Every structure is written in C-alpha cells, then in structure tokens.
PDB file of C-alpha atoms in Angstrom:
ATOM      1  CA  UNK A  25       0.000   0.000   0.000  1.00  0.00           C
ATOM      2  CA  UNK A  26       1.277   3.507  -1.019  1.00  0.00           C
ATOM      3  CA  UNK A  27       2.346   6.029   1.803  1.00  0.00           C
ATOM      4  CA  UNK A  28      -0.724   8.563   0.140  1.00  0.00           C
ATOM      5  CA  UNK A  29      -3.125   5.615   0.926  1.00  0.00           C
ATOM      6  CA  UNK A  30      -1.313   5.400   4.886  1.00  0.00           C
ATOM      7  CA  UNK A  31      -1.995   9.052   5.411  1.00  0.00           C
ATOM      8  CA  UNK A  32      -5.382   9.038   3.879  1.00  0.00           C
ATOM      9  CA  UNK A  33      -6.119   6.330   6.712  1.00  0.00           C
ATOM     10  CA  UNK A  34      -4.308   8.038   9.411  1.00  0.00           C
ATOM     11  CA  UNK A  35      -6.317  10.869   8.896  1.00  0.00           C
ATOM     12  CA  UNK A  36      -9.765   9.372   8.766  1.00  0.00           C
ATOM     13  CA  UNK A  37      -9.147   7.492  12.141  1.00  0.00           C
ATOM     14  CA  UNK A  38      -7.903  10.660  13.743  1.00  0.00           C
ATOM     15  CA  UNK A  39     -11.339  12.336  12.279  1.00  0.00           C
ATOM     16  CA  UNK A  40     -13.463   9.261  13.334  1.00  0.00           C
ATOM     17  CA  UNK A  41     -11.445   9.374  16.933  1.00  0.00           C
ATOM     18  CA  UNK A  42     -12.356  13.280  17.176  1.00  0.00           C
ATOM     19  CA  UNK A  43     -15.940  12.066  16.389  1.00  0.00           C
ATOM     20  CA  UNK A  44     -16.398  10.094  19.315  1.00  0.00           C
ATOM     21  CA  UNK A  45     -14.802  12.258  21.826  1.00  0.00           C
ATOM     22  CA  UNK A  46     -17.438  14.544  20.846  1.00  0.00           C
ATOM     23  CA  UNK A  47     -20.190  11.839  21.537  1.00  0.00           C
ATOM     24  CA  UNK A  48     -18.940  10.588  24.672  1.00  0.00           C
ATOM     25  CA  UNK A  49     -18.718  14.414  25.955  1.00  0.00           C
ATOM     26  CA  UNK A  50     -22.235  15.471  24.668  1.00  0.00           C
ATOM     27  CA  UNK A  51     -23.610  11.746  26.413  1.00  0.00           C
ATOM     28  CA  UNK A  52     -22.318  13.181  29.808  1.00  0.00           C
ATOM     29  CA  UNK A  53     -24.726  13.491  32.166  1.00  0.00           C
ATOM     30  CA  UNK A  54     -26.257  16.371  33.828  1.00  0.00           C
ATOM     31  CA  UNK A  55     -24.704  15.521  37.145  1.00  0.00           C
ATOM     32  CA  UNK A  56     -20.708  16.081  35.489  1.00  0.00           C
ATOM     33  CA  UNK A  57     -22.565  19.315  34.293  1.00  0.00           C
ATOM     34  CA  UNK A  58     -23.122  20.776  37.118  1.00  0.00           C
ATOM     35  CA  UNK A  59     -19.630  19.674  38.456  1.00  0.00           C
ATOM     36  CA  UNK A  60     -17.873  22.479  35.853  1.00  0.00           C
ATOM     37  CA  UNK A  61     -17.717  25.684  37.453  1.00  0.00           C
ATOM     38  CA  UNK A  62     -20.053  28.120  35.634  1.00  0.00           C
ATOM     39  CA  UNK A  63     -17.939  28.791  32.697  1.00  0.00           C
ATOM     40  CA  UNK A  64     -18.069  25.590  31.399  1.00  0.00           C
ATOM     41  CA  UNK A  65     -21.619  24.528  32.568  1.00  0.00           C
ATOM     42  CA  UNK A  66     -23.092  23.324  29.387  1.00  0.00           C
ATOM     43  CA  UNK A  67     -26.769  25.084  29.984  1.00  0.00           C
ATOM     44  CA  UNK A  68     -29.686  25.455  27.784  1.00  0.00           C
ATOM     45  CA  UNK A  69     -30.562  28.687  28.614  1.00  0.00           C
ATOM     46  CA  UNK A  70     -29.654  30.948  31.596  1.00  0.00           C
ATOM     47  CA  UNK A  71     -27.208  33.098  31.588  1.00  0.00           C
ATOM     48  CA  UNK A  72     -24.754  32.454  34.819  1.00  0.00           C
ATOM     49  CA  UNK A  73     -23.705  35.871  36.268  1.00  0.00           C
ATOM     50  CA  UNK A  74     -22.192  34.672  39.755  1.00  0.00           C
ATOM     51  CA  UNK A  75     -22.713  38.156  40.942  1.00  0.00           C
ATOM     52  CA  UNK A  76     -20.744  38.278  44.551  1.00  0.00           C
ATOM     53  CA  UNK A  77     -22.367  41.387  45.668  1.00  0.00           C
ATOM     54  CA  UNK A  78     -25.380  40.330  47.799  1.00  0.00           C
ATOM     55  CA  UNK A  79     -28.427  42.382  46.649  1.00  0.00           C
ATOM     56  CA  UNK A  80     -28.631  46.002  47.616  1.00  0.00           C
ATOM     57  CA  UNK A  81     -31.112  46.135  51.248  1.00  0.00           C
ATOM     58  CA  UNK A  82     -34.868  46.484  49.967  1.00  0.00           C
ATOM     59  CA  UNK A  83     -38.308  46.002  51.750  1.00  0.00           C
ATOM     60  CA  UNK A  84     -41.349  45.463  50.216  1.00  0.00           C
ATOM     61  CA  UNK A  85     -44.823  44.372  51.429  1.00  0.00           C
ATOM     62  CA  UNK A  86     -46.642  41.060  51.619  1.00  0.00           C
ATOM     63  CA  UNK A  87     -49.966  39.997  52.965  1.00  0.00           C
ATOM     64  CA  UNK A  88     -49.802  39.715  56.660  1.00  0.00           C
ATOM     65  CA  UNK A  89     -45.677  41.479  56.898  1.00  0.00           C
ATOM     66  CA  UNK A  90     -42.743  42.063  54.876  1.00  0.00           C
ATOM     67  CA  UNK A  91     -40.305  40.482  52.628  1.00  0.00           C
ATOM     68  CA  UNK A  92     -36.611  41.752  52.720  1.00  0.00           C
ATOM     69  CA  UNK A  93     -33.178  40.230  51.601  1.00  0.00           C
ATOM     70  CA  UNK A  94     -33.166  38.037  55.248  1.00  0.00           C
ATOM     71  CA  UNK A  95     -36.174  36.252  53.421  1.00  0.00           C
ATOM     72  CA  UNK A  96     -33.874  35.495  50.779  1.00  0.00           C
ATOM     73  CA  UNK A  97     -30.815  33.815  53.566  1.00  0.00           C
ATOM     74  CA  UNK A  98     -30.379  29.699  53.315  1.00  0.00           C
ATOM     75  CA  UNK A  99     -32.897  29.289  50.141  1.00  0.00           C
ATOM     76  CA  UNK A 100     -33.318  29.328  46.812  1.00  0.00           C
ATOM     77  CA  UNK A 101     -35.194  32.014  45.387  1.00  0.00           C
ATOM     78  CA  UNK A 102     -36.761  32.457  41.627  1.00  0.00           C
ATOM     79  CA  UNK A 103     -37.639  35.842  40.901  1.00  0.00           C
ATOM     80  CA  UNK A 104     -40.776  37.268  38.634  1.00  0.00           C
ATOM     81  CA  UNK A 105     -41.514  41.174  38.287  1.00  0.00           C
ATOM     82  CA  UNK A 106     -45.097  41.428  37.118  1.00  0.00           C
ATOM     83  CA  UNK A 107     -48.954  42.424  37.948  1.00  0.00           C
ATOM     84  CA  UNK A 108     -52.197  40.983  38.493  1.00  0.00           C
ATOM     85  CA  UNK A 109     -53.589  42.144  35.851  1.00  0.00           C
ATOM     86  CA  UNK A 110     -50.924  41.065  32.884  1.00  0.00           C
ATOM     87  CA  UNK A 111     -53.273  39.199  30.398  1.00  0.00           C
ATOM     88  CA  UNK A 112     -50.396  36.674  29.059  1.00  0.00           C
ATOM     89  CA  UNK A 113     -46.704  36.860  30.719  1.00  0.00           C
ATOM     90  CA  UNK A 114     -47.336  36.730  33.985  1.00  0.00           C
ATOM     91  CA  UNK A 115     -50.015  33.869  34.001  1.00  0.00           C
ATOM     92  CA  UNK A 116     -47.697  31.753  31.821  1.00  0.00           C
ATOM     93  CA  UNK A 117     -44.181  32.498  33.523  1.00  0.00           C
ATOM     94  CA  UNK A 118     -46.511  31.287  36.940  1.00  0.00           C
ATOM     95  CA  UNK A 119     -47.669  28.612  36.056  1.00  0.00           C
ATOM     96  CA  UNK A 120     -44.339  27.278  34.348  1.00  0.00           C
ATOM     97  CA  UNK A 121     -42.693  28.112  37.546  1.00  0.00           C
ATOM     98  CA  UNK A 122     -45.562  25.893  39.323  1.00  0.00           C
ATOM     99  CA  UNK A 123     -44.931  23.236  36.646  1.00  0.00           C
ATOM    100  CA  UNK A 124     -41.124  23.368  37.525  1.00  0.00           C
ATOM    101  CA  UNK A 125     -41.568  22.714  41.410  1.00  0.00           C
ATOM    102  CA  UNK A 126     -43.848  19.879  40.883  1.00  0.00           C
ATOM    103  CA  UNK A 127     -41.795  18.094  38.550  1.00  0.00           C
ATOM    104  CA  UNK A 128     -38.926  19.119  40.944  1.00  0.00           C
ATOM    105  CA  UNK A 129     -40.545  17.889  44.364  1.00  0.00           C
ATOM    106  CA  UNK A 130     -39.231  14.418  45.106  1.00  0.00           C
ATOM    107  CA  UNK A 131     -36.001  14.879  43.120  1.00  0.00           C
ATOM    108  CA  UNK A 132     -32.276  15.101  45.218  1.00  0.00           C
ATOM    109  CA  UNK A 133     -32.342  19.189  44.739  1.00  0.00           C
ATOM    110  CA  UNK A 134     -33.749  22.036  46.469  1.00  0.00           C
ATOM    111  CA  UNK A 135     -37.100  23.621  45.641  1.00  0.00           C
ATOM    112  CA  UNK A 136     -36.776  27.228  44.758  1.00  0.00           C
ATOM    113  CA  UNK A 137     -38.860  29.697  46.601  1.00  0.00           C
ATOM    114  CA  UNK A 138     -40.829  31.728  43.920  1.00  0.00           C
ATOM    115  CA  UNK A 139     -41.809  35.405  44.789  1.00  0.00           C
ATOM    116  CA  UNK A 140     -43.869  37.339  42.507  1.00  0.00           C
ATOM    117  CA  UNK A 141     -43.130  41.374  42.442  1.00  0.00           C
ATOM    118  CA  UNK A 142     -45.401  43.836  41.573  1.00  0.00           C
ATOM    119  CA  UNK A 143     -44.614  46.782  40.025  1.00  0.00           C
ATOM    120  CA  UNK A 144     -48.033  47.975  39.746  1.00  0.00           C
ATOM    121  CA  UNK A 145     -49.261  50.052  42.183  1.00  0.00           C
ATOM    122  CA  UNK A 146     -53.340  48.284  42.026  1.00  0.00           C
ATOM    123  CA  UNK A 147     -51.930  45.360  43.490  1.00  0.00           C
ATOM    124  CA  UNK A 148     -52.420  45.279  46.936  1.00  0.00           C
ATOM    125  CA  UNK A 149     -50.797  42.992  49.448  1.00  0.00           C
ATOM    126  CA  UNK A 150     -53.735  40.779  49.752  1.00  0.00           C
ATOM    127  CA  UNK A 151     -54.910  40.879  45.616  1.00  0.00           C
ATOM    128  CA  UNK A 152     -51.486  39.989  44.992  1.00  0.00           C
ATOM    129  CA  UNK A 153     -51.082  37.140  47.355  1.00  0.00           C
ATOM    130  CA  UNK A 154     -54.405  35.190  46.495  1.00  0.00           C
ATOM    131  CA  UNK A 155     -52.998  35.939  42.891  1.00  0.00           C
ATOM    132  CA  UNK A 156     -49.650  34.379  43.490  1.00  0.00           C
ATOM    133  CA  UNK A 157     -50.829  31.392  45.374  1.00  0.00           C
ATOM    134  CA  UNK A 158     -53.588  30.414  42.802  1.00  0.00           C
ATOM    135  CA  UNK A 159     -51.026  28.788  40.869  1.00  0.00           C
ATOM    136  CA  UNK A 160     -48.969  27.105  43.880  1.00  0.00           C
ATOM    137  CA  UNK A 161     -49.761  27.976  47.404  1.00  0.00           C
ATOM    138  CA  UNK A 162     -46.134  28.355  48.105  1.00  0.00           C
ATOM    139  CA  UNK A 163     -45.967  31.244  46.296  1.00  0.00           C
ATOM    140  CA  UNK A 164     -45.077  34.903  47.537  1.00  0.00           C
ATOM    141  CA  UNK A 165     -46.697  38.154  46.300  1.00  0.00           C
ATOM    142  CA  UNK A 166     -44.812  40.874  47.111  1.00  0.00           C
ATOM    143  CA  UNK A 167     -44.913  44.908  45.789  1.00  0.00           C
ATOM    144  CA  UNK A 168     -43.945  48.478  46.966  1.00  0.00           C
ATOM    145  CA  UNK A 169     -43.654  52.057  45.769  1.00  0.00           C
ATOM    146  CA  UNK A 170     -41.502  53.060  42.796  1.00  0.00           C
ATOM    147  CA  UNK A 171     -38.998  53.926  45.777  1.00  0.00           C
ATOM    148  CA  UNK A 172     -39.285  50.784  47.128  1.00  0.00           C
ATOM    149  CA  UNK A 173     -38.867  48.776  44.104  1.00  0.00           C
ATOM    150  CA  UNK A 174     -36.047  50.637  42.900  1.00  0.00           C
ATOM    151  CA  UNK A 175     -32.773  48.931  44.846  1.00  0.00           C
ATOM    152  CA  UNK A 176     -34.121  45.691  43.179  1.00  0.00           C
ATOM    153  CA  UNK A 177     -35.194  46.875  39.956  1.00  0.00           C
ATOM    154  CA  UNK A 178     -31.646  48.705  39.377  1.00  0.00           C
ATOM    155  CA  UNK A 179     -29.233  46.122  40.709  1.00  0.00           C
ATOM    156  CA  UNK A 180     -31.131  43.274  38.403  1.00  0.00           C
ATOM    157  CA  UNK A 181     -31.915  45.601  35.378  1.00  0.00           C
ATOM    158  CA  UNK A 182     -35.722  45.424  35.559  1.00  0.00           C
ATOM    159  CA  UNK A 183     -37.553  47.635  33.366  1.00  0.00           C
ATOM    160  CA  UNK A 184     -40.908  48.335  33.791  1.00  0.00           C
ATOM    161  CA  UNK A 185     -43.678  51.283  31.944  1.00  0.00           C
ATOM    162  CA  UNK A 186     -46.693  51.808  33.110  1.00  0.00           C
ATOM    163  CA  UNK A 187     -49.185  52.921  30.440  1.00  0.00           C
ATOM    164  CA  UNK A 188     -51.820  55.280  32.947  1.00  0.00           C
ATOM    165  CA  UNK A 189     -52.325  58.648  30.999  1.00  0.00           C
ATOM    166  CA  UNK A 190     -55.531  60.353  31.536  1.00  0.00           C
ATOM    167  CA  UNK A 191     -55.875  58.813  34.954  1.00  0.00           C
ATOM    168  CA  UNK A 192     -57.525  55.794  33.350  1.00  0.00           C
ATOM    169  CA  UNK A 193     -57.303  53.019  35.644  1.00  0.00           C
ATOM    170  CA  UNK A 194     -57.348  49.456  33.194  1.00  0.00           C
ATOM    171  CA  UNK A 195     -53.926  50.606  31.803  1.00  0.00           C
ATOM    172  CA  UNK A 196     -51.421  48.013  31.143  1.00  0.00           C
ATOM    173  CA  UNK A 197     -47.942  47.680  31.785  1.00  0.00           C
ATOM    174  CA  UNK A 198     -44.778  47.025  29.652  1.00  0.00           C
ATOM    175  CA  UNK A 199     -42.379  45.003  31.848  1.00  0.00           C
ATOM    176  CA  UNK A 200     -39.574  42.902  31.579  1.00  0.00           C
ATOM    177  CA  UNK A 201     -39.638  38.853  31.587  1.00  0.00           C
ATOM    178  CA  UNK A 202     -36.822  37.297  32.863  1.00  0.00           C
ATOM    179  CA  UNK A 203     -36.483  35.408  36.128  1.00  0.00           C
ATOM    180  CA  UNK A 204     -33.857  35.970  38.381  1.00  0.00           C
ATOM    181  CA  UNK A 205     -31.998  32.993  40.652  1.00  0.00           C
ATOM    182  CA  UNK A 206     -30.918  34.109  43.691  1.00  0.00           C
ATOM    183  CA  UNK A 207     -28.679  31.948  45.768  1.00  0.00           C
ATOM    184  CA  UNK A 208     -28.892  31.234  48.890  1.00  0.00           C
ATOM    185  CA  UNK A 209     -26.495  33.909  50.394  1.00  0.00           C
ATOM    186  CA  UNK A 210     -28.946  36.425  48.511  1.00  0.00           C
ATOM    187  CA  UNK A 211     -26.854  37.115  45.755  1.00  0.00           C
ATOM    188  CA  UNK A 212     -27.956  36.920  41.889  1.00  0.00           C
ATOM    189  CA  UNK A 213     -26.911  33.628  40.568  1.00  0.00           C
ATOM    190  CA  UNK A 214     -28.077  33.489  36.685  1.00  0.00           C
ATOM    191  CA  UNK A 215     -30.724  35.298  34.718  1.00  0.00           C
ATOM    192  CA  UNK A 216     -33.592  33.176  32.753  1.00  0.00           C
ATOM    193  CA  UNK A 217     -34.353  35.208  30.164  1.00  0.00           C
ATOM    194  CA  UNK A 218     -37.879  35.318  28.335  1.00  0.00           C
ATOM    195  CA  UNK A 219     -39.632  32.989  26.850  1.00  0.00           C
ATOM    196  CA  UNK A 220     -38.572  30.446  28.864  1.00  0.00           C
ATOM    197  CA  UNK A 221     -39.618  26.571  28.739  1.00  0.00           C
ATOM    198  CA  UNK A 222     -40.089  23.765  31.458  1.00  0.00           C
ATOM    199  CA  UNK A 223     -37.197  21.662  29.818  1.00  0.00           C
ATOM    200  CA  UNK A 224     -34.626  24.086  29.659  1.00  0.00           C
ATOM    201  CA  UNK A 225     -35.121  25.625  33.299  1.00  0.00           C
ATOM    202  CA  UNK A 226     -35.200  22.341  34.356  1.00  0.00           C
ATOM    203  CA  UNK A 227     -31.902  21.096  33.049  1.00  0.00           C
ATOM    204  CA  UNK A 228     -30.634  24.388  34.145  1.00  0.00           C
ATOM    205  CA  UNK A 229     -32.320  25.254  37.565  1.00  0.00           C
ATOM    206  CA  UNK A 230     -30.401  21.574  38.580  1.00  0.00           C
ATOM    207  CA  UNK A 231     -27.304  21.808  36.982  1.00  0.00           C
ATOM    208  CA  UNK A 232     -26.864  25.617  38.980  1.00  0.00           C
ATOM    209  CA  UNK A 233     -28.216  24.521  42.339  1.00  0.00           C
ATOM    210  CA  UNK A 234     -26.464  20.796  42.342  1.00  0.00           C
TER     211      UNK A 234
END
C-alpha cells in the first residue's frame, strides 16, 4: 500500500477518533454538568452571572408582613416582576414556575422559593397574594412604591412602563420577563431570560443549584 493511501487512513481514524470524543462528551450526564464551574456549565438557557455582591437592602410588602433580603438567607429564590392584571406573561411564567416545582418535588435538589413582584401600584398585598398562590400555594406576592422597588429593579436591570395617561385606571404595563436565581447567600446567581420553557429551566435550575 502507497504512503498517500497510509496518510489518507491516518487521517480518517484521527477524524473518526475526534468524532467520538465529541459523543462521549455530549452523552455526559447532567450531574458532570453541574460539576464544571459556571464557565463551562453546558446550559440550555440561563445566563450564569455569579454576581458576589449580595443584593442592595430592599423592603417590600406582603400579605400579613414584609419580605426583605433576610427572606432570601439559606434558600433558593426564583424571581418574577409582574402584575395581576398582565393578560399573558405573567399567568404563563406562573404557572411554568408551578410546573417546575412539581416536577422538581421528590427529586435530590432544592425547591426554589418563587416570589412574585409587583410593580403595579393596584396590586395590593392581599390581591397579589391570592394571585400568586392560585397557581402554587407556596408562592409569595410581594410589591412596593416606585422607591421601594427601585434597589431591586436597578441592581437586576428590571424595566418596567406603566401605560396610565388620563388617569384611566385598566392601563397596562410594559415590563420585563426574565427570572432571576438568587442563591442562597442572597446574591444573583443566573438570569432566565424570556420565553422560557419547562425543559430548559429544568436542566438548568439543577445543573446551577447541584
């Protein structure tokens, strides 16, 4: 056999070699995932931001007290900014993050806490919570002021525009759709940005927390 024929074969088992490395890394499973540091976390979807500043102090209101970054400490937390009355984000990010917990629960991982934000000003504590915990009752409605929201809304890049001109009161309200993980030392973890889907948060939500 020539040498031209030796190389040719040399370099198709190098290229069929390369192939299966590929395979075998791709076939990993989740668990060696979440053993990378962030950087090399293969993830569907989030965007890891391993922020080390803990979030800036805020207090807002919920039914029956107040939720502040200590309700944050040694959990968890998935974050939504939204209203009661959103006719199609809100409704569907909820009940996604209900559908995550429930296929969660049961599974060797922690269950995030989920806390809804208002940023509109209708939503009183008590509206908001039966709102929130219609889709799971472990759910946390939570709002202020523009002054209140504002630590929170500028440290995570929230945007929010409420649409209220002539002092008509069924406005609507343009706001952003991302979730926001925040780790159990109350610091932002990784951003889920919109739409999102069960799957994806899933394989990500695990391979973040693990």
């Amino acid at each position: 056999m020539s040498r031209r024929w030796w190389l040719v074969i040399a370099a198709a088992g190098f290229v069929l070699l390369l192939l299966a490395a590929v395979l075998i890394w791709r076939a990993l499973p989740l668990e060696r995932a979440a053993a990378l540091n962030p950087g090399q976390m293969r993830l569907a979807s989030a965007t890891v931001l391993d922020d080390e500043r803990p979030l800036p102090a805020f207090a807002l209101v919920r039914d029956g007290g107040s939720f502040t970054n200590s309700d944050l400490s040694g959990r968890w937390t998935l974050l939504f900014f939204g209203y009661t009355f959103c006719p199609d984000i809100c409704p569907t990010a909820l009940y996604l993050l209900k559908e995550l917990r429930s296929t969660l629960t049961g599974r060797a991982v922690a269950l995030p806490q989920v806390v809804m934000i208002s940023v509109d000003p209708r939503d009183d504590p008590a509206t908001l919570s039966r709102y929130a915990s219609a889709f799971d009752a472990s759910f946390i409605g939570a709002t202020a002021d523009d002054a209140g929201l504002a630590p929170l809304v500028k440290h995570l890049g929230v945007y929010y525009l409420r649409h209220d001109r002539e002092g008509k009161a069924d406005y609507v309200v343009d706001h952003s759709a991302a979730i926001y993980l925040i780790d159990p030392r109350g610091r932002l973890k990784a951003v889920f940005p919109a739409p999102q889907t069960l799957p994806a948060m899933l394989q990500d939500y695990q391979a973040l927390v693990s």
